[in-house]
PDB file of C-alpha atoms and ligand atoms in Angstrom:
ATOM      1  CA  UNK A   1      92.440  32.835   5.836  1.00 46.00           C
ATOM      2  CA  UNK A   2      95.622  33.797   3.965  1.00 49.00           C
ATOM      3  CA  UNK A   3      99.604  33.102   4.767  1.00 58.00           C
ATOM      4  CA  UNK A   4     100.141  36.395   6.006  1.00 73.00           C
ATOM      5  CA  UNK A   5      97.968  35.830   9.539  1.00 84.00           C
ATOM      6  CA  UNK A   6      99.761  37.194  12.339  1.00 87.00           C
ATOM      7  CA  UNK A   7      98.582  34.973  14.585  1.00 92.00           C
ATOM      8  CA  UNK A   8      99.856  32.078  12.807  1.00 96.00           C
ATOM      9  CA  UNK A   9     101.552  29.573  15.092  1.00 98.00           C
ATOM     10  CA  UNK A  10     101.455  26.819  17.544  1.00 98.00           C
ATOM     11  CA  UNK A  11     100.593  27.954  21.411  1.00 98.00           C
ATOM     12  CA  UNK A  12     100.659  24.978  23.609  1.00 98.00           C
ATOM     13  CA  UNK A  13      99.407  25.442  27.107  1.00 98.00           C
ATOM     14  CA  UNK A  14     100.673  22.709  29.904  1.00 98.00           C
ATOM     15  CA  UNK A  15     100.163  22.116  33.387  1.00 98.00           C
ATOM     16  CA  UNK A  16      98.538  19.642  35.799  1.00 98.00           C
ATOM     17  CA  UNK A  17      95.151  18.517  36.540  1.00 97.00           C
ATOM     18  CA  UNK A  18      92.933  21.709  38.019  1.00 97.00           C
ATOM     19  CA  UNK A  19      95.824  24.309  36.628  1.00 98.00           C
ATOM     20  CA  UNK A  20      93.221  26.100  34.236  1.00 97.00           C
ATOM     21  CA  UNK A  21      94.853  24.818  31.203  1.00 98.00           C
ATOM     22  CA  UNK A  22      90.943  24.045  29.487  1.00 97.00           C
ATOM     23  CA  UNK A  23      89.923  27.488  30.650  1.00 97.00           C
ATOM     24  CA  UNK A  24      92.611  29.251  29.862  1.00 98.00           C
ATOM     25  CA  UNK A  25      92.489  27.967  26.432  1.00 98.00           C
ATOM     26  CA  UNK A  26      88.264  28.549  26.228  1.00 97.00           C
ATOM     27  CA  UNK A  27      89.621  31.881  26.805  1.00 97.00           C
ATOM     28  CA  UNK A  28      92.000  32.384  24.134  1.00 98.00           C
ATOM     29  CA  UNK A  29      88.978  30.873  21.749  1.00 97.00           C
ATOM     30  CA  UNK A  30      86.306  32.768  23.114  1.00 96.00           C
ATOM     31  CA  UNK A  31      88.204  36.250  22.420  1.00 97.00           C
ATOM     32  CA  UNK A  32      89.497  35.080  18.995  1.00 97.00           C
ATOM     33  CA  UNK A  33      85.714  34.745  18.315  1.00 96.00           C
ATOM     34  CA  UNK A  34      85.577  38.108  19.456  1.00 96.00           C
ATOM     35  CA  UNK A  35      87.765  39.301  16.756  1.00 95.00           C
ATOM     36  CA  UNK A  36      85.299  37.067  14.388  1.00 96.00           C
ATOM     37  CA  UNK A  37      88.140  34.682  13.380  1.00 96.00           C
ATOM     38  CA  UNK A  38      86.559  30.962  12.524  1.00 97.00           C
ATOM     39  CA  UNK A  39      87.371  28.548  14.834  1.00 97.00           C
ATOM     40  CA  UNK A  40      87.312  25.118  15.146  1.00 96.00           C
ATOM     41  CA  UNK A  41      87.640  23.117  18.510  1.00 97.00           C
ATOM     42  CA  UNK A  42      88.629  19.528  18.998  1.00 96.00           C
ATOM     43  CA  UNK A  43      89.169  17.107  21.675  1.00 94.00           C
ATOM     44  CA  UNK A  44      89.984  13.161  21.832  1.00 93.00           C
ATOM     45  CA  UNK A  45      87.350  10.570  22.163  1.00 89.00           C
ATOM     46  CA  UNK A  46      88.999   9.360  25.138  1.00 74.00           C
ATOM     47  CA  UNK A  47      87.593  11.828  27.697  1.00 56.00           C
ATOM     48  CA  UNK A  48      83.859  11.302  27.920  1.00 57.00           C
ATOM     49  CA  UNK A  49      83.755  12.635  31.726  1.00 52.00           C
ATOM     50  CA  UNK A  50      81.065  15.352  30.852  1.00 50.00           C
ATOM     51  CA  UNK A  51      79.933  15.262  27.335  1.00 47.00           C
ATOM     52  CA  UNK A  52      80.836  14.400  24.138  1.00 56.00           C
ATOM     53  CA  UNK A  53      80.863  17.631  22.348  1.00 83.00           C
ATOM     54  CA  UNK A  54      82.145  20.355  24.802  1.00 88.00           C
ATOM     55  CA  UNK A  55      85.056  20.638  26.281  1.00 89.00           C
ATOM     56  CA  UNK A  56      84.473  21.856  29.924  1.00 88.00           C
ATOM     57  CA  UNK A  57      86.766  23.094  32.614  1.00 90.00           C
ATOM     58  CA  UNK A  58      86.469  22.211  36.540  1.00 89.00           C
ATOM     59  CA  UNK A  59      85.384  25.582  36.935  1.00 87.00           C
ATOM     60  CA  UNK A  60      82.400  24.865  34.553  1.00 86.00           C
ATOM     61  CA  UNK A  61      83.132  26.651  31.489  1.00 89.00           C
ATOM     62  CA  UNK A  62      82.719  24.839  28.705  1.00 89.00           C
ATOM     63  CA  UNK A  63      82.826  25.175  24.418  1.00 93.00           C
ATOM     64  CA  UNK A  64      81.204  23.222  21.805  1.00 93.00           C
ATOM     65  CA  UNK A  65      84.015  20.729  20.006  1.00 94.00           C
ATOM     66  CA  UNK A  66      84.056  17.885  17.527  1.00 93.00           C
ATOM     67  CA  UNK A  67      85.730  14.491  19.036  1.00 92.00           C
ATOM     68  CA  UNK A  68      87.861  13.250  17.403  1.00 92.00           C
ATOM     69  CA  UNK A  69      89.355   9.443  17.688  1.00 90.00           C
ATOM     70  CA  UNK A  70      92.983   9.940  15.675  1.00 93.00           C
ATOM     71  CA  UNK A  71      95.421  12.568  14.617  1.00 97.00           C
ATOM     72  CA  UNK A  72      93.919  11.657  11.242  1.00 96.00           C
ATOM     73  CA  UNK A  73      90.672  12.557  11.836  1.00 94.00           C
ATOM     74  CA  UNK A  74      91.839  15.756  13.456  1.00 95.00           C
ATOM     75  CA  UNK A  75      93.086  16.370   9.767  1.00 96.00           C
ATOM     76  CA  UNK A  76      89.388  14.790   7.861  1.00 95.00           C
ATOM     77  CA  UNK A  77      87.383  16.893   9.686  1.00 94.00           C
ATOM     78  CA  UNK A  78      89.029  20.290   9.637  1.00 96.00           C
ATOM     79  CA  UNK A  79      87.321  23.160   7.722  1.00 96.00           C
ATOM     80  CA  UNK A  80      89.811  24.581   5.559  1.00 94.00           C
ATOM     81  CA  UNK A  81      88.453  28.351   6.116  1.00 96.00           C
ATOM     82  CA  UNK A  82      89.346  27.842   9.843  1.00 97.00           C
ATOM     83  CA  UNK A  83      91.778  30.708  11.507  1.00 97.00           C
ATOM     84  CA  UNK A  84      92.211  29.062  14.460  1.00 98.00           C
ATOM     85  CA  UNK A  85      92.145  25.712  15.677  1.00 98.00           C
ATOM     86  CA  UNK A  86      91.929  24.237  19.925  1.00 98.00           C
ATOM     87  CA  UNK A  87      92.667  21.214  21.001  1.00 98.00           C
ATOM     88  CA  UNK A  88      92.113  20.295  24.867  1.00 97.00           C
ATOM     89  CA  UNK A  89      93.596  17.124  26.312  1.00 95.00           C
ATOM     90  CA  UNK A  90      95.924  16.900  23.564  1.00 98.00           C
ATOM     91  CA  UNK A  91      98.015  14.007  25.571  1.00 97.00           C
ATOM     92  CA  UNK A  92      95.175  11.428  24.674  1.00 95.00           C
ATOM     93  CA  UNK A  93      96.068  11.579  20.818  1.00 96.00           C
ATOM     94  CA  UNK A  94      98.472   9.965  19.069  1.00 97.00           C
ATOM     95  CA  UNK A  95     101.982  10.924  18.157  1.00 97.00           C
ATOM     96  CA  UNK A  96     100.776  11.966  14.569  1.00 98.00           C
ATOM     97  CA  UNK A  97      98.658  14.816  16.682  1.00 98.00           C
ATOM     98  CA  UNK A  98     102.314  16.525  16.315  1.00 98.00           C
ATOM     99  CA  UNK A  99     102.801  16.772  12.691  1.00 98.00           C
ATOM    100  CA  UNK A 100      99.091  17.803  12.277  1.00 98.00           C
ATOM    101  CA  UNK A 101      99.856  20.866  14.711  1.00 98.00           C
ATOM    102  CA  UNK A 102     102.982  21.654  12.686  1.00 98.00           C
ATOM    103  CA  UNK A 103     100.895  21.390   9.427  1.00 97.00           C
ATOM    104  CA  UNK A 104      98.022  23.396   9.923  1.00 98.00           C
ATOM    105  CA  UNK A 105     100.392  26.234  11.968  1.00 98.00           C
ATOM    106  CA  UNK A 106     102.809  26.482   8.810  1.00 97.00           C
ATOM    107  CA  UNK A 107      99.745  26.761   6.682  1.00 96.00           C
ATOM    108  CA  UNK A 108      98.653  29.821   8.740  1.00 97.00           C
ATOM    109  CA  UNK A 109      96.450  28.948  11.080  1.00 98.00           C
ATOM    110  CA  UNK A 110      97.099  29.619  14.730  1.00 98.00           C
ATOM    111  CA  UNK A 111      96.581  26.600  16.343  1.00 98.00           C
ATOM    112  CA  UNK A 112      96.019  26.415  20.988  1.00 98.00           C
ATOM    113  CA  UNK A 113      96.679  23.009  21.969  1.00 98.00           C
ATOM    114  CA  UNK A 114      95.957  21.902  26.404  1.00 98.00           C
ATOM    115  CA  UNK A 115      96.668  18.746  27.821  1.00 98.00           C
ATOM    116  CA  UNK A 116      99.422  17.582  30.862  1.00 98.00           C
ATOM    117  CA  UNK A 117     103.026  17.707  30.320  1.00 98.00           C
ATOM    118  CA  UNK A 118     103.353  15.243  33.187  1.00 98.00           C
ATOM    119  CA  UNK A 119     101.559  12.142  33.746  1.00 96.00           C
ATOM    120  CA  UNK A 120     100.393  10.522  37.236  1.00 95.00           C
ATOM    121  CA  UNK A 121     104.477   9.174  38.041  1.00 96.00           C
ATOM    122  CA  UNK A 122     105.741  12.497  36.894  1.00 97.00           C
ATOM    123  CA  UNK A 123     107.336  11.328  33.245  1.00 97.00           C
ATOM    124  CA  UNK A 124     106.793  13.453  30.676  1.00 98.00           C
ATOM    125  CA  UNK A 125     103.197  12.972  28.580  1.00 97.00           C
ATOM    126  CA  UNK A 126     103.890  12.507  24.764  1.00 96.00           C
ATOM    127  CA  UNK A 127     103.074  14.056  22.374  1.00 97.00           C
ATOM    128  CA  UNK A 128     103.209  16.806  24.955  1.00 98.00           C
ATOM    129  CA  UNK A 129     106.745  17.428  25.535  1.00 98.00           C
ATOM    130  CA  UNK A 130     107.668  17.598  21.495  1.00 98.00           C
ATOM    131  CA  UNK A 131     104.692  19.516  21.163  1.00 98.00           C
ATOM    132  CA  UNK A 132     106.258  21.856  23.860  1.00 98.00           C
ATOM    133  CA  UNK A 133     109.350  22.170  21.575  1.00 98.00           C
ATOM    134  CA  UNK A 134     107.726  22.473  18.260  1.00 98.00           C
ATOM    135  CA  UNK A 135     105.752  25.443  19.669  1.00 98.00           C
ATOM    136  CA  UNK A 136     106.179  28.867  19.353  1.00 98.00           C
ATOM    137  CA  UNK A 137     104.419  30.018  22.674  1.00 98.00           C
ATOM    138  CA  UNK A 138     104.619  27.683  25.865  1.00 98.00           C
ATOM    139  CA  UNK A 139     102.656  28.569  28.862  1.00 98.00           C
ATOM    140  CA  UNK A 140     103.036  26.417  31.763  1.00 98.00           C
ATOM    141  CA  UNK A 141     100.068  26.603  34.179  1.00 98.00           C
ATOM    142  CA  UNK A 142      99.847  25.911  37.944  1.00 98.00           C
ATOM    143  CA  UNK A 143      97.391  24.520  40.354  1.00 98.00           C
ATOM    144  CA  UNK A 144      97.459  24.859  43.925  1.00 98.00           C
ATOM    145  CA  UNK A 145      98.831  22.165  45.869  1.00 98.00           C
ATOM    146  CA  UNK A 146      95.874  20.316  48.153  1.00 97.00           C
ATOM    147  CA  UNK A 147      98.382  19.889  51.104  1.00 98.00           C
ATOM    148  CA  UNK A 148     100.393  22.696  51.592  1.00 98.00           C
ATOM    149  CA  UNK A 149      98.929  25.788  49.407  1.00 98.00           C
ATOM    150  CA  UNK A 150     101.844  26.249  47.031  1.00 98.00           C
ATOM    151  CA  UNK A 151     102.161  26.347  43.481  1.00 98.00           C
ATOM    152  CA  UNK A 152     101.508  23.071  42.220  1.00 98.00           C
ATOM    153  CA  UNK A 153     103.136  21.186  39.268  1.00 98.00           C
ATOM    154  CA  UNK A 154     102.245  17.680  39.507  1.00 98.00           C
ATOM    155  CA  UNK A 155      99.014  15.612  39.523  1.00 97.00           C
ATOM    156  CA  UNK A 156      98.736  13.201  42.160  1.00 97.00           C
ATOM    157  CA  UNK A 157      96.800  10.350  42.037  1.00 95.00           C
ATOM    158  CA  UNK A 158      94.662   8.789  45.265  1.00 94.00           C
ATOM    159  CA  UNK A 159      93.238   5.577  43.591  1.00 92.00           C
ATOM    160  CA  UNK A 160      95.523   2.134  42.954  1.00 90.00           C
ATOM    161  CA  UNK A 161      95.178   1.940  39.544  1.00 85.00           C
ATOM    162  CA  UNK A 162      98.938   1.570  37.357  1.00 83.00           C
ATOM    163  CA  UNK A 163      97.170   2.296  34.009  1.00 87.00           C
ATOM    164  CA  UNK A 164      98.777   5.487  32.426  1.00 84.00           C
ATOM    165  CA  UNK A 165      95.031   6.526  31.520  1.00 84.00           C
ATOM    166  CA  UNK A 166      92.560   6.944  34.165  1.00 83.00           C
ATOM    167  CA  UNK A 167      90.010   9.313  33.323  1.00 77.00           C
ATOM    168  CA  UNK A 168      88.192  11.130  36.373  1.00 72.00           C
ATOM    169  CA  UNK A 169      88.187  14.294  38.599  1.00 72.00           C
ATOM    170  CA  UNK A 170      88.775  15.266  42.333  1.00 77.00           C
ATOM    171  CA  UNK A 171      88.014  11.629  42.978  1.00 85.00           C
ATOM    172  CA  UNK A 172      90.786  10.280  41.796  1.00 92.00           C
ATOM    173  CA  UNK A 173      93.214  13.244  41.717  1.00 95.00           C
ATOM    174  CA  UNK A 174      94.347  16.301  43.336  1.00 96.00           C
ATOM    175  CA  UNK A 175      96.687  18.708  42.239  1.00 98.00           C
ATOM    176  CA  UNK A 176     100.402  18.707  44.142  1.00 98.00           C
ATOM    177  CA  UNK A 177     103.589  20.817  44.666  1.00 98.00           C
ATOM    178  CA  UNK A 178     106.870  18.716  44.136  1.00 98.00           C
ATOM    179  CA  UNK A 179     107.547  18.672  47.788  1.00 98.00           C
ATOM    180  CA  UNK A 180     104.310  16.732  48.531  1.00 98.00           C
ATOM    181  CA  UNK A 181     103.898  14.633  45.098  1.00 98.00           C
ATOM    182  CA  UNK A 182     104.130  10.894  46.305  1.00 97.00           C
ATOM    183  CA  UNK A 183     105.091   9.543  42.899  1.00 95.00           C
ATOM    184  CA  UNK A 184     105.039   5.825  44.801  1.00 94.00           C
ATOM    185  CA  UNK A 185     101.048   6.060  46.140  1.00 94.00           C
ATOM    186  CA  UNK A 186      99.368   4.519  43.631  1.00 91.00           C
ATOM    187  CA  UNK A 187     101.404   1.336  43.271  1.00 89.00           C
ATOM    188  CA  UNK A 188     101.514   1.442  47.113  1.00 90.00           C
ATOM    189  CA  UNK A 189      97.922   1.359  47.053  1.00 89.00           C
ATOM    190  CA  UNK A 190      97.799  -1.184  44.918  1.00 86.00           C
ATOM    191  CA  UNK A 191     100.038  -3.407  46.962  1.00 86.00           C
ATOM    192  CA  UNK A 192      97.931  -3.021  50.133  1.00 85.00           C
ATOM    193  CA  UNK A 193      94.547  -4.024  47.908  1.00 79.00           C
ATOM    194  CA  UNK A 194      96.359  -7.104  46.401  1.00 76.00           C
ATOM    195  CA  UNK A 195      95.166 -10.363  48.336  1.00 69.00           C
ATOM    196  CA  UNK A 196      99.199 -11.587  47.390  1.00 65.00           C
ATOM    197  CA  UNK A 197     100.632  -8.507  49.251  1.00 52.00           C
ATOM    198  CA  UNK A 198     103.661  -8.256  51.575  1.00 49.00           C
ATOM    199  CA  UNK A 199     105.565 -10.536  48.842  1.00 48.00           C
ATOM    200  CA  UNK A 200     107.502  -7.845  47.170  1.00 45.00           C
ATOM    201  CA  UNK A 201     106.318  -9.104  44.237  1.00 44.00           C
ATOM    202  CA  UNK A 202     105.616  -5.923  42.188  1.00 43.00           C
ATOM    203  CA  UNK A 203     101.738  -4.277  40.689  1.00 46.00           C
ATOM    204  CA  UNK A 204      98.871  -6.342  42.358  1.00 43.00           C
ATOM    205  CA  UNK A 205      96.925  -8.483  39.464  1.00 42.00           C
ATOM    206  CA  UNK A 206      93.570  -7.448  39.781  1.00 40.00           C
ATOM    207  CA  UNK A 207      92.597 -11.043  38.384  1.00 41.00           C
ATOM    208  CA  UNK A 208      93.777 -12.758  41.211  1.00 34.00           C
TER     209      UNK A 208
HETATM  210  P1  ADP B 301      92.668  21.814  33.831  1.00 70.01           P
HETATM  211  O1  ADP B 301      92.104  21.861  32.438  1.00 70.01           O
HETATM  212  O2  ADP B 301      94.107  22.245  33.898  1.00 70.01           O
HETATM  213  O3  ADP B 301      92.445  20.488  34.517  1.00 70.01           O
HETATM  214  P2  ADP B 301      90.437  23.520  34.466  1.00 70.01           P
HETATM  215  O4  ADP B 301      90.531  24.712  33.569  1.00 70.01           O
HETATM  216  O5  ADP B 301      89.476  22.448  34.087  1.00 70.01           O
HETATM  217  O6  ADP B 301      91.902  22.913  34.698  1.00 70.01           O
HETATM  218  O7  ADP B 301      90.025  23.952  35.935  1.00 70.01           O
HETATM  219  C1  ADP B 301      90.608  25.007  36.648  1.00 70.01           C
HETATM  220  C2  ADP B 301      89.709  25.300  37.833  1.00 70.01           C
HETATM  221  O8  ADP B 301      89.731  24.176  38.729  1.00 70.01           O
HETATM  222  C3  ADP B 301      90.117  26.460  38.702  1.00 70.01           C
HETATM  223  O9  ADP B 301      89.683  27.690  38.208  1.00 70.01           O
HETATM  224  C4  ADP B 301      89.412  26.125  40.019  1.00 70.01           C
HETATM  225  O10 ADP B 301      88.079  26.564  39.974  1.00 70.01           O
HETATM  226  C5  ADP B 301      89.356  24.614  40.029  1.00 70.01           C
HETATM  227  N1  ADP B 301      90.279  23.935  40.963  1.00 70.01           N
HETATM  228  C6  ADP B 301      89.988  22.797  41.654  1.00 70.01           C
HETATM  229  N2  ADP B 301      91.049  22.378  42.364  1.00 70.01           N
HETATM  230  C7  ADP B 301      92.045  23.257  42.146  1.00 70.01           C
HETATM  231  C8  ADP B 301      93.410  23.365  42.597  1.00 70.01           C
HETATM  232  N3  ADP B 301      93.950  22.462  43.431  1.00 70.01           N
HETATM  233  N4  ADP B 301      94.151  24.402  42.154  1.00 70.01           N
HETATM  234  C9  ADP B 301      93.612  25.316  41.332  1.00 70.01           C
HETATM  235  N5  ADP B 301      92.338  25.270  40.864  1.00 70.01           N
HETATM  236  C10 ADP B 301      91.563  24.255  41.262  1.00 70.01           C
HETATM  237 MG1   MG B 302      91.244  20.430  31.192  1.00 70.01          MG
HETATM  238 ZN1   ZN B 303     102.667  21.049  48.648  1.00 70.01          ZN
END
C-alpha cells in the first residue's frame, strides 16, 4: 500500500433496488482480487436478509464481508495493509460513514461504496447523496421498471409500512420508472388497513 496507488479514490455506485448496484460492485472486488490487491469488504448490521457475513446480490452472487454496526467500527476494524475497501448498502450507516470514505481514499486506498440514492418516497438517502459529491467516480445504475419495461430509477414499495427502513426483497418492492413510481402507495395502503380510515387523519397507528 503506498500514496502513489493509482487507483486511489472514492467510486460510489447508486441506483434502486434490483439495479445491480451489489453485483456490480462484487465485480469491481472480485477483479481487483484478480490483480492481487487486499481487500476488505463491509456492510451494515442492519441488513440481515441473507447472512451475516456476505453480501449477496438478487442475482445470487455473493462475497464474504465483516458487519459492521457504526462508521466507527468501519474505521476499528480496517486492516491497514488493505488496497481497497467495499461497502454495500452504504445508506444504512451513519453520517460519519462519509468522513471515513474521505479518510481512507486520501490515504490511498480506493474505496467502492453501493447503497440507494433514493429512498421508498423518492428523497434523497443520506449519506448517499454527499457521498455522491465527495466521490470521484459516480455510476448511477438502473433497474427495469415492473410495469412498463423501461429504465427504472425509483424503488417502489407494495407494503403499508411509513418506516424509512424496511428491509426485504420482491415482496415488498419492485423496481419503477418515474412515470409509474406511486410515491403516495404506501401511506395509501396504510390508510385503507387503519380501522380509523376515511377520517383524513394522516399515517394509520398500528396500535390502534
Ligand atoms: P441491487 O444491489 O441494486 O439491489 P442486485 O445486484 O442485488 O441489485 O441485483 C441485480 C439483479 O436483480 C439483476 O441482475 C437481476 O437478476 C435481478 N432483478 C430482479 N428484478 C429486477 C428488475 N426489475 N430490474 C433489473 N434486474 C432485476
Ligand atoms: Mg444490493
Ligand atoms: Zn414504467
Amino acid at each position: 500500500m503506498s500514496f502513489n496507488n493509482p487507483t486511489a479514490g472514492l467510486e460510489v455506485i447508486c441506483g434502486p433496488m434490483f439495479s445491480g448496484k451489489s453485483e456490480e460492485l462484487i465485480r469491481r472486488l472480485r477483479r481487483a482480487r484478480i490483480a492481487r490487491q487486499r481487500v476488505q469488504v463491509f456492510k451494515p448490521a442492519i441488513d440481515d436478509r441473507y447472512s451475516i457475513d456476505r453480501i449477496v446480490s438478487h442475482s445470487e452472487a455473493s462475497l464474504e464481508a465483516i458487519v459492521a454496526r457504526t462508521s466507527e467500527d468501519v474505521m476499528k476494524r480496517l486492516d491497514d495493509r488493505v488496497e481497497v475497501v467495499g461497502i454495500d448498502e452504504v445508506q444504512f450507516f451513519d453520517r460519519g460513514i462519509i468522513g471515513v470514505c474521505e479518510r481512507l481514499a486520501n490515504l490511498g486506498k480506493r474505496v467502492i461504496v453501493a447503497g440507494l440514492d433514493l429512498d421508498y418516497r423518492g428523497v434523497p438517502f443520506e449519506p448517499v447523496p454527499q457521498l455522491m459529491a465527495v466521490a470521484d467516480y459516480v455510476t448511477k445504475t438502473m433497474a427495469v421498471c415492473m410495469r412498463c419495461g423501461a429504465a427504472a430509477s425509483r424503488t417502489q414499495r407494495l407494503v403499508a409500512s411509513e418506516s424509512r427502513i424496511v428491509v426485504g426483497a420482491m415482496d415488498s418492492y419492485e423496481a419503477r420508472c418515474r412515470r409509474c413510481f406511486e410515491p403516495d402507495l404506501p401511506s395509501q395502503l396504510a390508510m385503507e388497513l387503519s380501522p380509523t380510515s376515511g377520517t383524513g387523519a394522516g399515517p394509520a397507528d398500528r396500535d390502534a
